[in-house]
Short mmCIF file of C-alpha atoms and ligand atoms in Angstrom, two decimals:
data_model
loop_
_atom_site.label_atom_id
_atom_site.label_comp_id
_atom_site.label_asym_id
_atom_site.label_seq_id
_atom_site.Cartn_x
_atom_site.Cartn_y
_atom_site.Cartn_z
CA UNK A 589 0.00 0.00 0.00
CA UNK A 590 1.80 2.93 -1.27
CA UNK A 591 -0.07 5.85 0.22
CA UNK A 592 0.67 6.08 4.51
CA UNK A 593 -1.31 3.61 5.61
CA UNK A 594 -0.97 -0.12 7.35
CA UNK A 595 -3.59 -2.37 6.39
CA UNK A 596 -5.08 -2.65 10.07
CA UNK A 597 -4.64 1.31 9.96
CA UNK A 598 -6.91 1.27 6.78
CA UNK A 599 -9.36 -0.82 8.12
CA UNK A 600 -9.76 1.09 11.33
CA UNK A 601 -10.43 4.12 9.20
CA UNK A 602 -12.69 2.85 6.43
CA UNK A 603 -14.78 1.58 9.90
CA UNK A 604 -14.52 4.86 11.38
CA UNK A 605 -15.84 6.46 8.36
CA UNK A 606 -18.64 3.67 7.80
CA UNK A 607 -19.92 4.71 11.37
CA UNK A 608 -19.90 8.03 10.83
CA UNK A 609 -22.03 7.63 7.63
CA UNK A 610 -24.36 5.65 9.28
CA UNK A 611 -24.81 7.87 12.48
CA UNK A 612 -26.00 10.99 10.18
CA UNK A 613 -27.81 8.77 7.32
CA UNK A 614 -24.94 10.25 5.19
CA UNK A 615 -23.67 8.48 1.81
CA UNK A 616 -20.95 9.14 0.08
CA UNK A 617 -22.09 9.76 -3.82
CA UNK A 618 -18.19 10.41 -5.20
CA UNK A 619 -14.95 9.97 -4.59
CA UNK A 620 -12.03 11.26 -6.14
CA UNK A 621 -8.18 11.01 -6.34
CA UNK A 622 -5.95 13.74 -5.56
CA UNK A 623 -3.49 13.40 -8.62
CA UNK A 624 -2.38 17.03 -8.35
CA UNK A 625 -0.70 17.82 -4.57
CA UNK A 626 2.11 15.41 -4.57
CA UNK A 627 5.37 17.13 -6.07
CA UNK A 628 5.63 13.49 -8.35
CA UNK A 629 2.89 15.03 -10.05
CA UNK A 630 4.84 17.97 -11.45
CA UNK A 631 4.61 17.02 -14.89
CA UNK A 632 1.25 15.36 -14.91
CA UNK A 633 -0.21 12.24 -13.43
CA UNK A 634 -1.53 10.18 -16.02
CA UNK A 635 0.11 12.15 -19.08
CA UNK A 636 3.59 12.54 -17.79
CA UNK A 637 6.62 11.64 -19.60
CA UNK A 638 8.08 9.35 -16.85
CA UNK A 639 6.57 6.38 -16.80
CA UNK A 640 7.29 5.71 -13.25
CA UNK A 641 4.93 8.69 -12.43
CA UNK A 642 2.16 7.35 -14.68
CA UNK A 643 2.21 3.88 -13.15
CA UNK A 644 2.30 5.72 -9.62
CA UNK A 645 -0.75 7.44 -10.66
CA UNK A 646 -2.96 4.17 -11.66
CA UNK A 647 -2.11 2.31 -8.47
CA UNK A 648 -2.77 5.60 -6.41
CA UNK A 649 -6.63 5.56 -8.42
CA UNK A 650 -6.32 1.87 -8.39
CA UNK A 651 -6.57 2.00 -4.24
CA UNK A 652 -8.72 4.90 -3.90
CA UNK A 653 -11.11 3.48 -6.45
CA UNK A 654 -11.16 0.75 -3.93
CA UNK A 655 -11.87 2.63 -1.21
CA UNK A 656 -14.24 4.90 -3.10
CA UNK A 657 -16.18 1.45 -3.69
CA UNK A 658 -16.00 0.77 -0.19
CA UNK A 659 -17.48 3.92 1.38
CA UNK A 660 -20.46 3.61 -1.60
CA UNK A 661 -19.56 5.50 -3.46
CA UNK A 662 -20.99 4.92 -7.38
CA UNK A 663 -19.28 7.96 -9.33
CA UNK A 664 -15.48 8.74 -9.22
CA UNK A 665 -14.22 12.45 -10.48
CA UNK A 666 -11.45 12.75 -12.42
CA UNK A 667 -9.68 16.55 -12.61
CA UNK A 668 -6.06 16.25 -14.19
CA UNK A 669 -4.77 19.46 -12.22
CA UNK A 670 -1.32 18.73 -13.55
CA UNK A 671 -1.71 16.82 -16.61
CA UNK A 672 -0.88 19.93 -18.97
CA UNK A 673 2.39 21.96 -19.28
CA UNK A 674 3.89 25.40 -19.26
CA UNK A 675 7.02 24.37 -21.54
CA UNK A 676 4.90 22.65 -24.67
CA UNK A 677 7.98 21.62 -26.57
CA UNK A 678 8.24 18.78 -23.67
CA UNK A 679 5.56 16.19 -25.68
CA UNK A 680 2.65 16.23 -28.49
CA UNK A 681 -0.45 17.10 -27.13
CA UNK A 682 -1.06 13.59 -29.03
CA UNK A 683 1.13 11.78 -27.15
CA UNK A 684 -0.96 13.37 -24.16
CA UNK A 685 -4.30 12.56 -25.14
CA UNK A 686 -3.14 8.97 -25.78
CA UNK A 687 -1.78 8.71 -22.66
CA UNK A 688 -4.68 9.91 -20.99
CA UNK A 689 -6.88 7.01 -22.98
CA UNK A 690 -4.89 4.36 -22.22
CA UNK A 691 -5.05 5.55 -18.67
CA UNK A 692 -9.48 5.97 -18.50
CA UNK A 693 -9.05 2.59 -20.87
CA UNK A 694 -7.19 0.58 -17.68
CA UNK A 695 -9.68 2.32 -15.32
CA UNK A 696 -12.42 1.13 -16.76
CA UNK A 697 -11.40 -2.43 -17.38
CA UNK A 698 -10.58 -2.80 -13.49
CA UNK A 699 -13.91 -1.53 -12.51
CA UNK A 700 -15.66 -3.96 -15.10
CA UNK A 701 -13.27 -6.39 -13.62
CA UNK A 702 -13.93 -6.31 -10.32
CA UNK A 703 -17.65 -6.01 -10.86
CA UNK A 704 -18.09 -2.17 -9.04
CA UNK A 705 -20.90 -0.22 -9.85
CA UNK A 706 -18.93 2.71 -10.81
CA UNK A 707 -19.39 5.64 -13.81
CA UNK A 708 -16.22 7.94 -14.27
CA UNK A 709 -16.76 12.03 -14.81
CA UNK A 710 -14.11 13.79 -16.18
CA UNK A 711 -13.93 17.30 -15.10
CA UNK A 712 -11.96 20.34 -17.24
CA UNK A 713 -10.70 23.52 -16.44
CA UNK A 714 -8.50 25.53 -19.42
CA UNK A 715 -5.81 26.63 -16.81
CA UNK A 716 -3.90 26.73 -13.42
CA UNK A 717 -2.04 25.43 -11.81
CA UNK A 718 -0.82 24.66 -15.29
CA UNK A 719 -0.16 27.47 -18.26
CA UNK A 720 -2.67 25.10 -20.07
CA UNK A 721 -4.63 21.86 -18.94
CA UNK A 722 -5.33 18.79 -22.23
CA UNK A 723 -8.65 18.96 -22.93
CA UNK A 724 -9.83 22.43 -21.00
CA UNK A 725 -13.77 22.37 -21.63
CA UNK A 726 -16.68 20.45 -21.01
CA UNK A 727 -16.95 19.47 -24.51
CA UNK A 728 -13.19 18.90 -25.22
CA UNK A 729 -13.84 16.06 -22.86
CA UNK A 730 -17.32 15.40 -24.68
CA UNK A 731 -15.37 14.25 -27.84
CA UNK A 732 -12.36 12.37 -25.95
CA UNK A 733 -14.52 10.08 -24.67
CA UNK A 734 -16.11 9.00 -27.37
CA UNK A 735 -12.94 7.92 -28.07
CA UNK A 736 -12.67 5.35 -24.94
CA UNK A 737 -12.84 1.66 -25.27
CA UNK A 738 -16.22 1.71 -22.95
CA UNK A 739 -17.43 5.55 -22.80
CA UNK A 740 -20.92 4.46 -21.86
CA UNK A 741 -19.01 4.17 -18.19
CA UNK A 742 -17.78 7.97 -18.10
CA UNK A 743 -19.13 11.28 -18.10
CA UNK A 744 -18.31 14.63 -17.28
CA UNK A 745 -18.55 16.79 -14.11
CA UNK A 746 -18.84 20.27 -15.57
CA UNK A 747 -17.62 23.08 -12.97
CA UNK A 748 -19.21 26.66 -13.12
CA UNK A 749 -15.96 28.11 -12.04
CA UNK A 750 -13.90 25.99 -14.32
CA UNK A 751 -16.38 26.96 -17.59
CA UNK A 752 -16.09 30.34 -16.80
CA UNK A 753 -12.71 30.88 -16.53
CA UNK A 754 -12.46 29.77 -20.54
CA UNK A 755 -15.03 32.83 -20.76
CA UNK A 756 -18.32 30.22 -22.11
CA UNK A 757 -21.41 29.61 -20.73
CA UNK A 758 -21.55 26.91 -18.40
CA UNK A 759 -25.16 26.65 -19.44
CA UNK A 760 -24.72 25.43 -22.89
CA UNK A 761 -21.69 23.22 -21.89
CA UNK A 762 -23.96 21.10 -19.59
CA UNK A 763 -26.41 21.40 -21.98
CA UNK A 764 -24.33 19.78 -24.40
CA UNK A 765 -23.63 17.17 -21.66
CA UNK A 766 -27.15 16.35 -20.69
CA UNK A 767 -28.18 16.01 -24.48
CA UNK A 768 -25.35 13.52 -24.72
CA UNK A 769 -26.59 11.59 -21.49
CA UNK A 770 -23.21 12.33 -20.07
CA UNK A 771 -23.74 14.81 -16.90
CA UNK A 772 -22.79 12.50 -14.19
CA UNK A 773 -22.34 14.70 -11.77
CA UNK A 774 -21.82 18.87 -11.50
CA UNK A 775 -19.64 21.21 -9.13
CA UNK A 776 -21.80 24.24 -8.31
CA UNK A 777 -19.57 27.41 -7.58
CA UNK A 778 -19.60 31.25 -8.58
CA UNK A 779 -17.12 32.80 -11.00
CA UNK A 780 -15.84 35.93 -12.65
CA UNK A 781 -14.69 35.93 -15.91
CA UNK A 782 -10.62 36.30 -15.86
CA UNK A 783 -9.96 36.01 -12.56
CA UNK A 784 -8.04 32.88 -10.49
CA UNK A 785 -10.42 29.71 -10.13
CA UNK A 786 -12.43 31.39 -7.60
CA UNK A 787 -14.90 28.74 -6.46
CA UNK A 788 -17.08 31.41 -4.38
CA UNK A 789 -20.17 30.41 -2.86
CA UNK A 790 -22.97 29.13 -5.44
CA UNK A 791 -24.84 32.55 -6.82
CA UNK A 792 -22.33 34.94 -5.63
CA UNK A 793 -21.38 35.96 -9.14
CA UNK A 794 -23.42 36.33 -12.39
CA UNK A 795 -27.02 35.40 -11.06
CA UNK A 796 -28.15 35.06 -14.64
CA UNK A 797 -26.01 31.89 -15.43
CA UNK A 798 -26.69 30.28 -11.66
CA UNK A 799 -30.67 31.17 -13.12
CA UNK A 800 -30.04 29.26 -16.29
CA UNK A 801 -28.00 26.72 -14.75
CA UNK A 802 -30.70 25.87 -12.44
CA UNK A 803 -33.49 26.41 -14.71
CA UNK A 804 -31.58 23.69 -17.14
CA UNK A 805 -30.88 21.41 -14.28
CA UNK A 806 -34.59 21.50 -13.13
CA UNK A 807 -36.04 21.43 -16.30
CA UNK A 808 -38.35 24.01 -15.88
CA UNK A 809 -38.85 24.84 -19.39
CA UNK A 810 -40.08 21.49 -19.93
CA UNK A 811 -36.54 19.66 -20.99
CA UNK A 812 -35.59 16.17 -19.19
CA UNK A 813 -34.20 17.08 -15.72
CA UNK A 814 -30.19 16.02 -14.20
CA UNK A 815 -31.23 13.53 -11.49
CA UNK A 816 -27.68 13.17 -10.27
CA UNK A 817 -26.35 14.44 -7.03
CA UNK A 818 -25.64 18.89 -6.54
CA UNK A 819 -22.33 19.15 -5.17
CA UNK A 820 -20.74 22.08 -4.26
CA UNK A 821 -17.43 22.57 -4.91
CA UNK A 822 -16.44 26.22 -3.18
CA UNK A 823 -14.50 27.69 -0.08
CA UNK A 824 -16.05 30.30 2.05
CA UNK A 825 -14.38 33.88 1.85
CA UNK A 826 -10.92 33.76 4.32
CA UNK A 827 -12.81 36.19 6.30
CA UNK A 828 -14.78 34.26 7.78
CA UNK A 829 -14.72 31.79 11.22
CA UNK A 830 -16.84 28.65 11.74
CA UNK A 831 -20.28 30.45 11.65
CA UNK A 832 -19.35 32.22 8.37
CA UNK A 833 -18.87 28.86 6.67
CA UNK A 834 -22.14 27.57 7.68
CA UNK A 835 -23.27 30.96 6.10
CA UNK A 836 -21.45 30.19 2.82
CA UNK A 837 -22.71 26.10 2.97
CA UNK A 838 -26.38 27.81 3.55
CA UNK A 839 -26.21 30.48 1.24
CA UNK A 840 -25.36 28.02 -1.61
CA UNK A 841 -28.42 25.58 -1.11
CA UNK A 842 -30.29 28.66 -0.01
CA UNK A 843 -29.72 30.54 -3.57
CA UNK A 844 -30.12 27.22 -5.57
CA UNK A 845 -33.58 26.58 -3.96
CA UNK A 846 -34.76 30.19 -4.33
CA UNK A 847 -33.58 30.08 -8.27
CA UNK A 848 -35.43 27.21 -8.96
CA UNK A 849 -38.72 28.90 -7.58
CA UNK A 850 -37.65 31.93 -9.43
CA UNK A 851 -37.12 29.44 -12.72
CA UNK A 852 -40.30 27.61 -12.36
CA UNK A 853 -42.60 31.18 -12.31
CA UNK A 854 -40.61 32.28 -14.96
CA UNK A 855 -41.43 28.93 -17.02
CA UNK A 856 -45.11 28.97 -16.13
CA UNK A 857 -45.12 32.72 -16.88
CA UNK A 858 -47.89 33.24 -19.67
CA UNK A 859 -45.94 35.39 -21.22
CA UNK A 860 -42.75 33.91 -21.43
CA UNK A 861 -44.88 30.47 -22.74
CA UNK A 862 -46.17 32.62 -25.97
CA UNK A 863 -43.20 34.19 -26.65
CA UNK A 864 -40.77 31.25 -26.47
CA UNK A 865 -43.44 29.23 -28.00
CA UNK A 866 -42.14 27.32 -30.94
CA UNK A 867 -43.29 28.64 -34.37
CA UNK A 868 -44.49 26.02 -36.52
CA UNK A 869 -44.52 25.75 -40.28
CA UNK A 870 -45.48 21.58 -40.99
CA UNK A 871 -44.45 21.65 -44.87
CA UNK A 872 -41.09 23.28 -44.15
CA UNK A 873 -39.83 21.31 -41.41
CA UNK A 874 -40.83 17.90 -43.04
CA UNK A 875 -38.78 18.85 -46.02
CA UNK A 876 -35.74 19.90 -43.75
CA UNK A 877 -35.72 16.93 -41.57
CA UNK A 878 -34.21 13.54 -43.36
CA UNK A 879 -32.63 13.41 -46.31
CA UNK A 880 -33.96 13.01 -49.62
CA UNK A 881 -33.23 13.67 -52.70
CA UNK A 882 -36.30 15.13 -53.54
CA UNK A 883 -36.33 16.86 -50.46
CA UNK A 884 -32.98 18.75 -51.28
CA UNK A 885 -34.66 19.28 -54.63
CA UNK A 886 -37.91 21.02 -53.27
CA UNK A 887 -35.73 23.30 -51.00
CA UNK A 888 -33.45 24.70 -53.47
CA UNK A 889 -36.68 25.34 -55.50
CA UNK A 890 -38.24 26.87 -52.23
CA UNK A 891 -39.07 30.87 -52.59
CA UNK A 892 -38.06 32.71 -49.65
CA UNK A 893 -38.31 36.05 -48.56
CA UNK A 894 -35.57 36.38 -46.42
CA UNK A 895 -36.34 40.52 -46.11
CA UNK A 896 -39.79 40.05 -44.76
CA UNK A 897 -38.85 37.26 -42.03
CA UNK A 898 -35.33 39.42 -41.41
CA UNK A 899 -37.48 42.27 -40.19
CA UNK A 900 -39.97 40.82 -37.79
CA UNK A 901 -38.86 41.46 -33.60
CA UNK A 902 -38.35 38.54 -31.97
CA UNK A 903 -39.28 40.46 -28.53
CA UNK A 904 -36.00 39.05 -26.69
CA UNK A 905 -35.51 42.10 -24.77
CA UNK A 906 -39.18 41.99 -23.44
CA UNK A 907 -37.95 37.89 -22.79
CA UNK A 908 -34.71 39.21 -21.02
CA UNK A 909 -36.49 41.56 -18.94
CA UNK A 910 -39.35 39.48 -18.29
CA UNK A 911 -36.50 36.91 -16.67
CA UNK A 912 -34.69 39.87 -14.81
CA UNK A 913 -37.40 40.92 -13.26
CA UNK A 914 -38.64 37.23 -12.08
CA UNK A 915 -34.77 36.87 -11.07
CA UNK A 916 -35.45 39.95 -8.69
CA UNK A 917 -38.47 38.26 -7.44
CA UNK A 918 -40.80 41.29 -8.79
CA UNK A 919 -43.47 38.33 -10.09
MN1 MN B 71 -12.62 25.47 -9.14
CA1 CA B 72 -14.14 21.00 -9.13
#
């Protein structure tokens, strides 16, 4: 056991933390490996050039997977911290990305191996505490694992802070994941735009994303809704002593349950249901929707007046406003 611990040591612990559990009617719904803290991770974990360090890494997931199992857990996270660089000439990004596979490729074998009932979630961030991370988005890591030997068994964990940092809407990137079945889990922070990972307290910073965020993840405009645990991933301000973190752990549920009030009068808003209603037009969406040829034939034929439809008003401020002001809880 390479990581502190005896074996009688490791049992008295897991115990410990089974009690615990079971005292509070806790679970445990992930675990996670640190593969960033340890100074043999200074060139990556599971993409670094030595292969000493990458076989360190497996058996380090290889044992906490275990113990992840063991504590009931039935998702494990998976943030590279370190697997990126600041020099680039030091490998292909190819050689990276292969590296990684091979890596989620032995993962997932073990876990079919050993029978767990376990899903992977791969979570991104563009930046710090490397000059670049592999794969820095949501949807970079939508693509790679399509590319896995078993991706039905991994999925992402899309972070609001992590999103934001690369500037994009964390909306549309679990969006993306949710369409593709893959949101396995989420870490629910608050973030401003180029700044450090700032992982503040769930609705601190731009209200309007938390709103869609929890709109999406409710699915109060009618769309399938995330089922999976809400986990916060955040720090309360330095300022603050024990009371002021119970604040900040508050606050987040707090602002979460109060947006998704605010998101389900929005949605059942007359208003908002007539405007966003979807315009309909039967003959021109069959012949747009699957291919044939005399479909493709029939559209190129098709007049348009692209003048008249270019000037109607969509009424998206009133729709903006509308939202602000249900945000502000004038409705
Ligand atoms: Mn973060
Ligand atoms: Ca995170």
């Amino acid at each position: 056991m390479p990581f502190g611990s005896s074996a009688a040591e490791r049992t008295r612990i897991v115990a410990g933390f089974q009690r615990a559990l079971a005292d509070h009617g806790m679970v445990v719904p992930m675990a996670t490996t640190n593969l960033f803290s340890q100074p043999i991770f200074k060139d990556g974990a599971f993409t670094a050039n030595d292969p000493r360090v990458r076989a360190f890494a497996l058996a380090k997931t290889l044992w906490a997977i275990d113990l992840g199992v063991e504590l009931g857990a039935r998702i494990y996270v998976f943030w590279g911290g370190r697997e990126g660089t600041e020099a680039d000439a030091c490998r292909d990004p190819r050689t990276a990305i292969g590296r990684m596979r091979d890596a989620l490729d032995f993962l997932c074998e073990y876990v079919r191996d050993r029978k767990y009932d376990l899903r992977f979630a791969l979570e991104a961030k563009p930046n710090e505490p490397r000059g670049d991370i592999y794969m820095p988005t949501t949807g970079h890591m939508l693509h790679f694992i399509s590319t896995l030997a078993h991706p039905q068994m991994v999925g992402v964990n899309p972070e609001v802070a992590h999103e934001t940092m690369s500037g994009l809407s964390m909306a549309h990137a679990v969006a993306q994941a949710m369409e593709a079945n893959k949101l396995f889990h989420i870490d629910l922070n608050a973030q401003r735009i180029g700044r450090y990972d700032q992982d503040f307290r769930f609705g601190s910073e731009d209200l309007r994303q938390a709103f869609l965020l929890v709109r999406l993840l409710e699915g109060t405009a009618g769309g399938a809704r995330y089922e999976g645990p809400l986990h916060f991933d955040s720090h309360a301000y330095r300022t603050e002593d024990d009371e002021g973190v119970w604040d900040f752990a508050r606050g987040s549920m707090r602002t979460y349950k109060i947006l998704k009030e605010r998101a389900q009068a929005f949605d059942a808003d007359p208003r908002v249901r007539a405007l966003i209603a979807e315009r309909r037009d039967a003959r021109l969406e069959s012949l747009a929707r699957g291919y044939a040829p005399h479909k493709a034939q029939a559209l190129k034929g098709e007049v348009f007046d692209a003048a008249a439809i270019a000037r109607e008003g969509l009424g998206y401020e009133r729709l903006d406003q509308w939202m602000v002001e249900h945000m502000l809880g004038v409705h």
